[in-house]
Coordinates of C-alpha atoms and ligand atoms in Angstrom, one line a residue:
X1 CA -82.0 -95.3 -13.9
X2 CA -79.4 -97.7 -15.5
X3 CA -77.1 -99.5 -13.2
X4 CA -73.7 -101.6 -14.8
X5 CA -73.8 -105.0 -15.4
X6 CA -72.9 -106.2 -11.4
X7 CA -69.6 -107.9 -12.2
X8 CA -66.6 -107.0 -13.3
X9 CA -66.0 -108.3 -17.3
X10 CA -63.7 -110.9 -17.8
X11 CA -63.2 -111.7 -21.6
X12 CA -60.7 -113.5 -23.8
X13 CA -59.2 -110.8 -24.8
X14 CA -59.9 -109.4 -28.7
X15 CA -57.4 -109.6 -31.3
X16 CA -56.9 -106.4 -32.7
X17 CA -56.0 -105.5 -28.8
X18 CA -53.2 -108.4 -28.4
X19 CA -51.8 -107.1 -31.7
X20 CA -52.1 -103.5 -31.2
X21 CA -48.5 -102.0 -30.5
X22 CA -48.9 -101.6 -26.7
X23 CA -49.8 -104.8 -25.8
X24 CA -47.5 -106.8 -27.9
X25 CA -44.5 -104.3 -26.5
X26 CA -46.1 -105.4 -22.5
X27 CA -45.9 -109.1 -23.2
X28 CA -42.6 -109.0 -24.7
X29 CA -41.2 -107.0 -21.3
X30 CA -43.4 -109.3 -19.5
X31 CA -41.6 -112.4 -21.2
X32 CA -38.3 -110.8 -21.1
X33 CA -38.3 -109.8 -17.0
X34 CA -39.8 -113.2 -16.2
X35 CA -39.0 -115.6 -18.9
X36 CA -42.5 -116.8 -19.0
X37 CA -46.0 -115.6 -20.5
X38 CA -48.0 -113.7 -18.6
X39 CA -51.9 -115.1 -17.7
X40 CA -54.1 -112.3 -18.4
X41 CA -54.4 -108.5 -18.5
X42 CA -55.5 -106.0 -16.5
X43 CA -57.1 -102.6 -17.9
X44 CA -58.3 -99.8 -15.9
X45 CA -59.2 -96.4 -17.0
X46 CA -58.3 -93.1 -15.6
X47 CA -61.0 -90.1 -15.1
X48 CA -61.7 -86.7 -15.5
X49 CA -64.0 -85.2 -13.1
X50 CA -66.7 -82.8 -15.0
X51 CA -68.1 -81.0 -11.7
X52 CA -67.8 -81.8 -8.2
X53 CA -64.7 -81.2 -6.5
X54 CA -63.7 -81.9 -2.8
X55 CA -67.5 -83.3 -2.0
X56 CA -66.8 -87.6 -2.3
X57 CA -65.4 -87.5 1.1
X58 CA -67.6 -84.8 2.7
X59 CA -70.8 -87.4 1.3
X60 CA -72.0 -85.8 -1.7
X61 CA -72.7 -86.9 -5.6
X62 CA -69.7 -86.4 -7.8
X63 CA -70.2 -86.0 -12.0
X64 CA -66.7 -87.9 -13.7
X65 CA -66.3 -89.8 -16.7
X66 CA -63.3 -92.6 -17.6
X67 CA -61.1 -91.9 -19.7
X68 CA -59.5 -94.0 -22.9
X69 CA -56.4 -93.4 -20.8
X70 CA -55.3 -96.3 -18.2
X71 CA -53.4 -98.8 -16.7
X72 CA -52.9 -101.9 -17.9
X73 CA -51.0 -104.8 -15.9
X74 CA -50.4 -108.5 -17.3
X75 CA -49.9 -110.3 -14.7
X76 CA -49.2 -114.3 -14.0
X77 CA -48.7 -115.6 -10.7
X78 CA -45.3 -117.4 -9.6
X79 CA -43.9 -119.7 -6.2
X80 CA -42.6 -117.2 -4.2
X81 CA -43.9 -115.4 -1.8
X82 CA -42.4 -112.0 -3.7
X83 CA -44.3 -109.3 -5.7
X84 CA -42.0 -108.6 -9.0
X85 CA -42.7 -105.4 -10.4
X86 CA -42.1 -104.2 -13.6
X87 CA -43.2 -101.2 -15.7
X88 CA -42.6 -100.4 -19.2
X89 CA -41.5 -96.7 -18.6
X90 CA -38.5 -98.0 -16.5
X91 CA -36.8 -94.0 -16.7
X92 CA -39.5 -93.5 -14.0
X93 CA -41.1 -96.6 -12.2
X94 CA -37.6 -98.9 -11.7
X95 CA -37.7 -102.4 -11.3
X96 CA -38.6 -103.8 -7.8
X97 CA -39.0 -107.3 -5.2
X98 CA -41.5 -107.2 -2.7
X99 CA -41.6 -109.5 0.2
X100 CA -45.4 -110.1 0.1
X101 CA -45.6 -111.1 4.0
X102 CA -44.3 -107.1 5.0
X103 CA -45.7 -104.6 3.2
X104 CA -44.8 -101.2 4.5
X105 CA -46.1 -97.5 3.2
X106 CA -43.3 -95.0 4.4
X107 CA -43.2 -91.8 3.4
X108 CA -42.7 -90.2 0.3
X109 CA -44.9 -93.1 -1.6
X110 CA -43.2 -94.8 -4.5
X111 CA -45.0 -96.1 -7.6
X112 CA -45.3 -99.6 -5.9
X113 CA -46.7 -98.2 -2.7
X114 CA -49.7 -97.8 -5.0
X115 CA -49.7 -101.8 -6.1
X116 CA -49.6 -103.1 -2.3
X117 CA -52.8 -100.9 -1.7
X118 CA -54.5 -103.0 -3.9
X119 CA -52.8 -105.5 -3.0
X120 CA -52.9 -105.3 0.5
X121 CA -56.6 -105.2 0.9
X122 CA -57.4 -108.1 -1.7
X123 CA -55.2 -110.5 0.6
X124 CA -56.5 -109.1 3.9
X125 CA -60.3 -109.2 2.4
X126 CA -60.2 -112.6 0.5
X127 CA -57.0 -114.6 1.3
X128 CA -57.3 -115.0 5.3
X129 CA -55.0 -117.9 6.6
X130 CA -53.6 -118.6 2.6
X131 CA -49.6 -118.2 2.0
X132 CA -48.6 -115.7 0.8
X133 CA -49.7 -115.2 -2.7
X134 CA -46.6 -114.4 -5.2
X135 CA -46.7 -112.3 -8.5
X136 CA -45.5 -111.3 -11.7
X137 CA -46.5 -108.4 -12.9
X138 CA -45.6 -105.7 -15.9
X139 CA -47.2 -102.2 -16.0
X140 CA -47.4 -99.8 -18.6
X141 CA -49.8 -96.5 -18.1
X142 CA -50.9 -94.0 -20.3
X143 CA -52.7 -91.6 -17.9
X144 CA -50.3 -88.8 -17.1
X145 CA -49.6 -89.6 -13.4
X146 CA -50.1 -86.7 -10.8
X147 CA -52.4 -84.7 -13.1
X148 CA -56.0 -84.8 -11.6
X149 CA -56.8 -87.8 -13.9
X150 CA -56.2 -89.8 -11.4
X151 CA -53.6 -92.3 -12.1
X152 CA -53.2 -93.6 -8.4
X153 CA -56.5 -95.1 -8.3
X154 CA -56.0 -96.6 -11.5
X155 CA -53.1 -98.3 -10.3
X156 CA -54.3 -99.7 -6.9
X157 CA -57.7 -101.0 -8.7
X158 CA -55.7 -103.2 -11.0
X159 CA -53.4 -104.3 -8.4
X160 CA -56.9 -105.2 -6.7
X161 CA -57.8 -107.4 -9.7
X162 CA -54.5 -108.9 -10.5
X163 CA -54.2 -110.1 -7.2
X164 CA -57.9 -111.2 -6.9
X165 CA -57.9 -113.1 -10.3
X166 CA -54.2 -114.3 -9.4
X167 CA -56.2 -115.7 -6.5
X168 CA -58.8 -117.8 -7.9
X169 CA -56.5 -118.6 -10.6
X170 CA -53.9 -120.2 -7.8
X171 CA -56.9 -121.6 -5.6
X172 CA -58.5 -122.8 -9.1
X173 CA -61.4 -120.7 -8.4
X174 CA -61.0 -118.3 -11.7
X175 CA -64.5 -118.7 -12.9
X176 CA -65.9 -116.7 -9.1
X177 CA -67.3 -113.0 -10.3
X178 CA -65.8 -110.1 -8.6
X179 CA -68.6 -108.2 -7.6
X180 CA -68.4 -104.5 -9.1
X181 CA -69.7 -102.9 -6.0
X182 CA -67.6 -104.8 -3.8
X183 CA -64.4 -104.5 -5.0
X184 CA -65.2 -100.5 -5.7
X185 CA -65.5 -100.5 -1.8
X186 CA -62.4 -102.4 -1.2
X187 CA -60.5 -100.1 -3.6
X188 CA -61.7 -96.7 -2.3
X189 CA -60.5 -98.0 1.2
X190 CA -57.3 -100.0 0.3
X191 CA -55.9 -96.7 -1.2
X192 CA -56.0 -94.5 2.0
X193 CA -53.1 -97.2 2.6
X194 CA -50.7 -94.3 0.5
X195 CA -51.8 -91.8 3.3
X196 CA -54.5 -89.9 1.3
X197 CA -58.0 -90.0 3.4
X198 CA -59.6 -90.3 0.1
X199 CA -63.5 -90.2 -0.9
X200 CA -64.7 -93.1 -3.5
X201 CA -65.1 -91.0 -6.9
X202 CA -61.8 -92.1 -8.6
X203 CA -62.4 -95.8 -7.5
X204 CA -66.0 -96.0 -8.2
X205 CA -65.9 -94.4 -11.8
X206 CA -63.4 -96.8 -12.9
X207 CA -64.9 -99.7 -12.3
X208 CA -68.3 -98.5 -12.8
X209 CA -68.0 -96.4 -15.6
X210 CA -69.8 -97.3 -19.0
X211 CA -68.7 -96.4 -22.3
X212 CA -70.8 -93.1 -23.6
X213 CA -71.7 -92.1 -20.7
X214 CA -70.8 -89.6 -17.5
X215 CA -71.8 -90.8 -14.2
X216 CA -73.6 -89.3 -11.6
X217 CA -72.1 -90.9 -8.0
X218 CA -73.3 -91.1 -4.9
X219 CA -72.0 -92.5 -2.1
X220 CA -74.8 -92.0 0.8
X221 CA -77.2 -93.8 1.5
X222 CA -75.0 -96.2 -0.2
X223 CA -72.9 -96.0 -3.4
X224 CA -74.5 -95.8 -6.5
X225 CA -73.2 -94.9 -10.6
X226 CA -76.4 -93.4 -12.6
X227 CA -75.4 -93.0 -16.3
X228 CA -75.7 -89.3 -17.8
X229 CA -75.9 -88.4 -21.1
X230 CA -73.8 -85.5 -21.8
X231 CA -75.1 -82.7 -24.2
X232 CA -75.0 -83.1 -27.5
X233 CA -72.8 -80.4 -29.7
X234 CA -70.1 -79.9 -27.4
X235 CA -66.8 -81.9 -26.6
X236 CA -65.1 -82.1 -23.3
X237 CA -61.2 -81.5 -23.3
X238 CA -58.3 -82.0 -21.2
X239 CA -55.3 -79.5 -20.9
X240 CA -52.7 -80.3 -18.6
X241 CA -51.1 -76.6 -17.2
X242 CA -47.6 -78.4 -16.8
X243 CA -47.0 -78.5 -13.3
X244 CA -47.8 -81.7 -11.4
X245 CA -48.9 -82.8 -8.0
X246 CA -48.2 -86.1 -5.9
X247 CA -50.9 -85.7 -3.2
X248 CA -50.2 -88.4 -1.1
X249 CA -46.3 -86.6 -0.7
X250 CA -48.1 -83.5 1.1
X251 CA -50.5 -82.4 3.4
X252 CA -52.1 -80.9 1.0
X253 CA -55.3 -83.3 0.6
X254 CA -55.3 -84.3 4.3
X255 CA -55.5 -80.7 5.5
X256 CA -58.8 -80.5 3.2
X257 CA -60.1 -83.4 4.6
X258 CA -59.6 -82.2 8.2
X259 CA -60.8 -78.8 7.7
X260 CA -64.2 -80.1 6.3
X261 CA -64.7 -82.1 9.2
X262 CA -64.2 -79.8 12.0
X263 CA -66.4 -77.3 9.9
X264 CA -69.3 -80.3 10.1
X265 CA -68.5 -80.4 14.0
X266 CA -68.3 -76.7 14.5
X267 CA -72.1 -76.4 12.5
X268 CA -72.8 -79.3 14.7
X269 CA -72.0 -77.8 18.1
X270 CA -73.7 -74.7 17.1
X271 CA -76.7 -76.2 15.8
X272 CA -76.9 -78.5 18.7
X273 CA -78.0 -81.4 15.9
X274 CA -78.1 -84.9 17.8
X275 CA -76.8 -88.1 16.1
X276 CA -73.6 -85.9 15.0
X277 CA -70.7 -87.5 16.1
X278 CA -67.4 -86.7 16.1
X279 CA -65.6 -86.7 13.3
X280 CA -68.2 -86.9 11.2
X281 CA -68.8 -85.4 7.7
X282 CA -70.7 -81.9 6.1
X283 CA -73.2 -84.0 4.5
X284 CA -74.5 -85.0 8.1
X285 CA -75.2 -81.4 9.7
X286 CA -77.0 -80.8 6.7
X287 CA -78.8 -83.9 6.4
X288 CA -79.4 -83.4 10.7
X289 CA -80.8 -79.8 9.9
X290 CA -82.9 -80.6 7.2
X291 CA -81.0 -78.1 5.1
X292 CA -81.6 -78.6 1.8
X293 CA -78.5 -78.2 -0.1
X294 CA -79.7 -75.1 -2.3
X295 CA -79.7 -73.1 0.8
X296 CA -77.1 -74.1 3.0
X297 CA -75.1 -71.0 1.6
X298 CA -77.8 -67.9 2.2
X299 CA -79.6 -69.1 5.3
X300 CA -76.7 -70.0 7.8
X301 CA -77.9 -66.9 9.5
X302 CA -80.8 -68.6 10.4
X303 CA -79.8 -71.3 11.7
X304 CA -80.1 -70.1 15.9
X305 CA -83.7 -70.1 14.5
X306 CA -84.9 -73.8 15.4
X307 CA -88.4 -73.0 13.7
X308 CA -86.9 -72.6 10.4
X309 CA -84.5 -76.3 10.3
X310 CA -86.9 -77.6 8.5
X311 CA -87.2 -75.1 5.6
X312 CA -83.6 -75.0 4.2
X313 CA -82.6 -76.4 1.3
X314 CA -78.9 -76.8 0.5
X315 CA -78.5 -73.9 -1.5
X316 CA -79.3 -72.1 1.2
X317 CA -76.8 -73.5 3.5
X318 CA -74.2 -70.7 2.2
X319 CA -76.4 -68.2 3.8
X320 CA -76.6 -70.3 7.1
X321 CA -72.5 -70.2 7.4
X322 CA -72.6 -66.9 7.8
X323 CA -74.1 -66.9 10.9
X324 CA -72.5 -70.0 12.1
X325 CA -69.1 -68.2 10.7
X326 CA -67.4 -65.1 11.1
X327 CA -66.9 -65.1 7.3
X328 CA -64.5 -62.1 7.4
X329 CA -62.3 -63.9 9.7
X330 CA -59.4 -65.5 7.9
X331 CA -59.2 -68.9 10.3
X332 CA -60.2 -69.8 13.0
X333 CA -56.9 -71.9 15.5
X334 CA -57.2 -74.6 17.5
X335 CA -58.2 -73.1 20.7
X336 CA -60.6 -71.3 18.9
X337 CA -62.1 -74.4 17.7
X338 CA -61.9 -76.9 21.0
X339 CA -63.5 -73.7 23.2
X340 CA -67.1 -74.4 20.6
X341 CA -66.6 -78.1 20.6
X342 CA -66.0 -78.5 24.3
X343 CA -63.0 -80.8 23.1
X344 CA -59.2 -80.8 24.8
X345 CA -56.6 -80.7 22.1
X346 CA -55.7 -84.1 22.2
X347 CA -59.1 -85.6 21.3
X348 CA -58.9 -82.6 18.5
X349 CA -55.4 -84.3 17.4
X350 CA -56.4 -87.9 17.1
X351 CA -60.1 -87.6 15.7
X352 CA -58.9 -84.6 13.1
X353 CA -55.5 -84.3 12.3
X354 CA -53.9 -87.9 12.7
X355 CA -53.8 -88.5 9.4
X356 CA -52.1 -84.6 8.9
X357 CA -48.5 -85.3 8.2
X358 CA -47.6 -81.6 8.9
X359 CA -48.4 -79.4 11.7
X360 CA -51.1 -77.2 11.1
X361 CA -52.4 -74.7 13.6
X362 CA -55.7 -72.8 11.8
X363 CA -58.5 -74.2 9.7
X364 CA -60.4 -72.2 7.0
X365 CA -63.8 -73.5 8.6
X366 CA -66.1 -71.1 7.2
X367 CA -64.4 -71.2 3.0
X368 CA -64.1 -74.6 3.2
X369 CA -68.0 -75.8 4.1
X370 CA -69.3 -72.9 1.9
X371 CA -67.3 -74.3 -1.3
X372 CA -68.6 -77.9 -0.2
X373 CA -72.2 -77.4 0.4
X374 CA -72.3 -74.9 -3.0
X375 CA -70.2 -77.2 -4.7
X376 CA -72.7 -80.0 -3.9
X377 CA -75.6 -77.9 -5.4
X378 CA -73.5 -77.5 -8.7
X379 CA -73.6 -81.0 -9.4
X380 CA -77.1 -81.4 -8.8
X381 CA -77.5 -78.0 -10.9
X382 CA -75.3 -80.2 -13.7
X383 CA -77.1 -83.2 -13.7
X384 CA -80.6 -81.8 -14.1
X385 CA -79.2 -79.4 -16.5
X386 CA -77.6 -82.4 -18.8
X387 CA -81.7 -84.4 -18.0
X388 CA -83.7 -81.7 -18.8
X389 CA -83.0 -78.5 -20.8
X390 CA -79.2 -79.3 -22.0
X391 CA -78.6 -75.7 -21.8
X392 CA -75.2 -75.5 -22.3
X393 CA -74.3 -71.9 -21.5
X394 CA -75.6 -73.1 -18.1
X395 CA -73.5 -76.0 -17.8
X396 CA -70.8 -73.8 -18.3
X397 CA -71.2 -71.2 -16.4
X398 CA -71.7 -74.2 -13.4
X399 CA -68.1 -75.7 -14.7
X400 CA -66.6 -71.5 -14.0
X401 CA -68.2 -71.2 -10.3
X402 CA -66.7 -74.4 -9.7
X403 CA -63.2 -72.9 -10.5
X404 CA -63.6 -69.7 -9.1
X405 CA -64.9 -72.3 -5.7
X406 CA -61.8 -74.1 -5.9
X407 CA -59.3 -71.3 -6.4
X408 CA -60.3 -68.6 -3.9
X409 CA -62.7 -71.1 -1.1
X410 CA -60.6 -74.5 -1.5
X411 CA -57.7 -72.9 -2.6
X412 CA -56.5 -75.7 -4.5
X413 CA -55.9 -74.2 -7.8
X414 CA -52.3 -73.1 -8.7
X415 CA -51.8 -70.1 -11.0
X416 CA -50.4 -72.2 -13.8
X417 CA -54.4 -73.8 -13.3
X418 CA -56.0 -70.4 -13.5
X419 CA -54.4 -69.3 -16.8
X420 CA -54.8 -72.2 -18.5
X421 CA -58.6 -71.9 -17.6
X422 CA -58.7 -68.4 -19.0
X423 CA -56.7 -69.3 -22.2
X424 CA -59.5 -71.5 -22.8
X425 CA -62.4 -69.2 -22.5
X426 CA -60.0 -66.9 -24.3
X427 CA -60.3 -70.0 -27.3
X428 CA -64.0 -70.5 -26.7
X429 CA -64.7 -72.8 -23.9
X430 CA -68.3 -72.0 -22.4
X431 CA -66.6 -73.4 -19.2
X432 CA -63.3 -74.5 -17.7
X433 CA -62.2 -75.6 -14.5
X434 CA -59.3 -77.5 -12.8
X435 CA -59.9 -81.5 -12.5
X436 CA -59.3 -83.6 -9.4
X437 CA -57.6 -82.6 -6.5
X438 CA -55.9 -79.6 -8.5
X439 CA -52.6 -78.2 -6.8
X440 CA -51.7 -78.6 -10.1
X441 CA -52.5 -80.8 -12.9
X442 CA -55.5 -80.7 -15.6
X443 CA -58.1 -78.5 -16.3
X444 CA -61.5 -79.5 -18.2
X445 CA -63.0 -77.3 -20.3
X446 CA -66.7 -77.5 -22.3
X447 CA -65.8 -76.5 -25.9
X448 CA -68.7 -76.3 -29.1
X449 CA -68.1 -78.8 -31.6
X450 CA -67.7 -75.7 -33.9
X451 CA -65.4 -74.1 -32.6
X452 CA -63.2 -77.9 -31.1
X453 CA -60.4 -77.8 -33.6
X454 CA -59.7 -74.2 -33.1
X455 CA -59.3 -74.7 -29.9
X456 CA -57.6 -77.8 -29.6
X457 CA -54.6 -76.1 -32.1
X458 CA -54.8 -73.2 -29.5
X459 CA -54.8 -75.0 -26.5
X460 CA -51.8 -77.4 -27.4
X461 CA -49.5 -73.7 -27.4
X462 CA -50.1 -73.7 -24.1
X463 CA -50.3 -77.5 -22.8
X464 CA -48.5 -80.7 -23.8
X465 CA -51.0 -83.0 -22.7
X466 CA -54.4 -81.5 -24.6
X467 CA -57.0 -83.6 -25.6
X468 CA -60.3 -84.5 -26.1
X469 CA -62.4 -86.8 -23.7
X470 CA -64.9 -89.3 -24.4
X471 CA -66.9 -91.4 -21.6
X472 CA -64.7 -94.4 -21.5
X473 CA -65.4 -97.9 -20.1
X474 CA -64.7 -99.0 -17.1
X475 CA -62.3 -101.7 -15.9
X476 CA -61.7 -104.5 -17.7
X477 CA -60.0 -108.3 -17.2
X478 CA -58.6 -109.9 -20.3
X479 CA -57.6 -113.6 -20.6
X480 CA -55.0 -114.4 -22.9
X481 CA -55.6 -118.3 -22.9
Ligands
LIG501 P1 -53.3 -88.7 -9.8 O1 -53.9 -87.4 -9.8 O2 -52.8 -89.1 -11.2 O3 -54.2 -89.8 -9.2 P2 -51.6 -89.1 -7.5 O4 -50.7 -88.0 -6.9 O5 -52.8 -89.4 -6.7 O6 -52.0 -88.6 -8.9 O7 -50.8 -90.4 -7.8 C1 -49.8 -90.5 -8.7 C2 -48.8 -91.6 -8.4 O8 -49.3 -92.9 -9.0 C3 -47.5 -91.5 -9.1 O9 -46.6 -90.7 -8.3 C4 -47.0 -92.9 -9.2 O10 -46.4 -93.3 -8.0 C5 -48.3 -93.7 -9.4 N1 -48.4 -93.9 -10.9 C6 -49.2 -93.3 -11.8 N2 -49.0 -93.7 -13.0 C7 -48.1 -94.8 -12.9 C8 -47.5 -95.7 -13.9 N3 -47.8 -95.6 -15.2 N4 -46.7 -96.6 -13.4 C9 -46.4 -96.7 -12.1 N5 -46.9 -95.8 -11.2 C10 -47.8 -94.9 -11.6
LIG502 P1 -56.8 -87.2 -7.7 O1 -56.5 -85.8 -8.0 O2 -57.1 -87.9 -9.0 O3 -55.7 -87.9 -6.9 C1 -58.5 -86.9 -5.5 C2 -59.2 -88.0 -4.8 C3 -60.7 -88.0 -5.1 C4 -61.3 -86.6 -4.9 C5 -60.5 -85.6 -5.8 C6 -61.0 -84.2 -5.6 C7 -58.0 -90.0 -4.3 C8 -57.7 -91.4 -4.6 N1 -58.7 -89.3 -5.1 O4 -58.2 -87.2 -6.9 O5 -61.3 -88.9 -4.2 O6 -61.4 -86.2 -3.6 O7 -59.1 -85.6 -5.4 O8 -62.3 -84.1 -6.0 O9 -57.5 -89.5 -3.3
LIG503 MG1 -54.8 -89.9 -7.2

């Protein structure tokens, strides 16, 4: 097992990068806005998720690689206690002053809602009692925002290191490492500041990821980034289906989150399992059973037997649902729900649904823990797969129950998703599968080196954004003196 290096790299930056194009064109707008030269860069990547959809915040291991496609921030800090923004695509991200002593998150976000998260939890985190810490910063991104790839995270974890570098460089402490762990921890909770009850995969990956390799996730008992090596013979592309998605400006995401965790106190309550507590997620009633994730599916019918909760894997929890779940019924509503919990509505409201922005009055209990817990098995189905045989027909046909999971269980595909999955197996993609929260967005798809250009030249009839994805590295600070 290879872990990263523990802290996060901070180089002089390489001169082929300050003369490339994009960098030279960010200094200049940097110099222009502010009329000075910025300190150092910022560079975080964006990610594509290979399997495991949904499952970060319901506790389970996630299987994403970065992406050569980022953010990048140069930054420099100034006097005032204001946050001036700037970002090279001005047509879409305009110009902005933020008074750094009252950050607020209103509804719909804007792009700079996203900067304060990082920002917001550096300061609180590191800068107790300190004024107000003022900043200059320039942004230019080149992952296609609201796709699945994951763009919001890389924009909150470089806020979190331009503010934490802008720190030490103010306080004169520059040369303190940022822990990688850490500030992966800080991030994944300093972005549920947009609204989004978020799990750690998009946070963690781009700080942790290592270039050539996927990463395997986990988050309990703690969080940890084991490198995969991806199959040999095959490439990984990225097709964008043309519609996007902004999830923290729905309910969309929240709603998911919700849903899983009344299915984990429903399973609770009708397993009787004791250290559950309310509110908590899938991962626990399964851990609490001693359901081994391959069986979570097939044996829910057991589980009124107490003699066999020590016998069920996860895959077998599937099975186990059924009997905890009507699963013909299409929902099940809120009285439904508090009757099995012995709850009143308004402890249902503020444990569940606070973070809900729209009213929402039945819960797909039953589709929604069956995708998770046989979503969970999929990624440990990949991972072994990628360790031991490579068998890429399998990996593939993992990558295709995911979608099918996601579209009919999660239902957080979109139609323009679903065809641009089958145009790819249509070109010869062993599997496809939409990427990230979905509602939209990108689709990844497992292609033979064979038969790559083919389907690249097919693929980009159908999708602007179409390319192919190699593991990336992770985030990345760059001095420029
Ligand atoms: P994703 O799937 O890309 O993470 P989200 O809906 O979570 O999509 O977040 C996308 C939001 O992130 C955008 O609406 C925008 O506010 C912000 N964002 C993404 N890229 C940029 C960028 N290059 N500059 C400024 N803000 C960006
Ligand atoms: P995207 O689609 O990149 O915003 C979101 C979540 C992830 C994960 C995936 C679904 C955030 C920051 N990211 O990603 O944690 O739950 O959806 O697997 O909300
Ligand atoms: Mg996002």
């Amino acid at each position: 097992m290879s872990m990263p290096s523990d802290t996060v790299p901070v180089i002089y930056i390489p001169d082929e990068l300050r003369q490339s194009d994009r960098v030279q064109r960010l200094v200049k707008h940097f110099e222009s806005k502010f009329g000075d030269k910025p300190v150092f860069l910022v560079r975080v990547p964006g990610r594509v998720n290979i399997i495991g959809e949904h499952i970060d915040y319901v506790g389970y291991p996630v299987f994403p690689m970065a992406l050569k496609q980022d953010i990048v921030m140069a930054v420099s800090v100034n006097t005032s206690p204001h946050i001036e923004l700037t970002n090279l695509d001005a047509d879409n991200y305009s110009d902005v002053t933020i008074d750094a002593t009252n950050l607020e998150f209103p509804q719909p976000p804007q792009w700079y809602h996203y900067f304060q998260c990082g920002y917001k939890g550096v300061v609180e985190r590191y800068c107790n009692g300190q004024p107000p810490l003022g900043l200059n910063v320039a942004v230019h991104g080149s992952i296609p925002p609201s796709s699945g790839l994951s763009s919001s995270s890389a924009m909150v974890c470089a806020s979190a290191f331009a503010t934490i570098i802008a720190f030490h460089q103010k306080t004169n402490l520059l040369s303190i490492p940022i822990d990688k762990l850490e500030i992966t921890q800080l991030c994944i909770k300093s972005e549920r500041y947009i609204g989004t009850d978020s799990g750690g995969m998009d946070q963690a990956i781009a700080i942790l990821a290592e270039e050539g390799s996927a990463k395997y996730i986990e988050f309990i008992p703690e969080l940890t980034a084991v490198n995969v090596r991806l199959p040999e013979g095959v490439d990984f592309y990225i097709s964008h289906c043309g519609v996007s998605m902004n999830k923290a400006a729905t309910a969309y995401y929240n709603t998911r989150v919700a849903e899983t965790r009344l299915a984990a106190a429903y399973i609770a309550k009708k397993l009787n399992i004791s250290g559950y507590r309310l509110g908590d997620q899938l991962w626990v009633v399964q851990q609490a059973s001693a359901i081994p994730l391959a069986l979570m599916g097939d044996k829910l019918k057991e589980i009124f037997d107490p003699n066999k909760h020590s016998a069920i894997p996860l895959a077998l929890m599937g099975d186990k649902l059924k009997e905890i779940f009507d699963p013909n019924k299409h929902s099940y509503n809120k009285a439904e729900i508090v009757s099995v919990l012995g709850i009143d509505n308004d402890e249902l409201e503020r444990t569940f649904l606070s973070r809900v922005s729209e009213p929402i009055d039945t819960f797909r209990l039953y589709q929604r823990a069956l995708h998770a817990y046989d979503e969970a098995y999929r990624v440990q189905e990949f991972r072994r797969v990628c360790e031991t045989s490579g068998d890429v027909d399998r990996l593939g046909q993992l990558m295709n129950e995911s979608h099918d999971s996601c579209r009919d269980l999660y239902e957080c595909s979109h139609p323009k998703l679903d065809q641009l999955v089958q145009h790819a197996l249509s070109y010869g993609a062993i599997g496809s599968r939409l990427t990230g929260a979905g509602w939209g967005g990108c689709i990844v798809s497992l292609v033979p080196a064979d038969k790559s250009p083919a389907f690249e030249a097919n693929m980009s009839r159908h999708s602007k954004f179409n390319c192919k994805s190699g593991p990336s590295g992770g985030a990345l600070i760059y001095k420029l003196f």
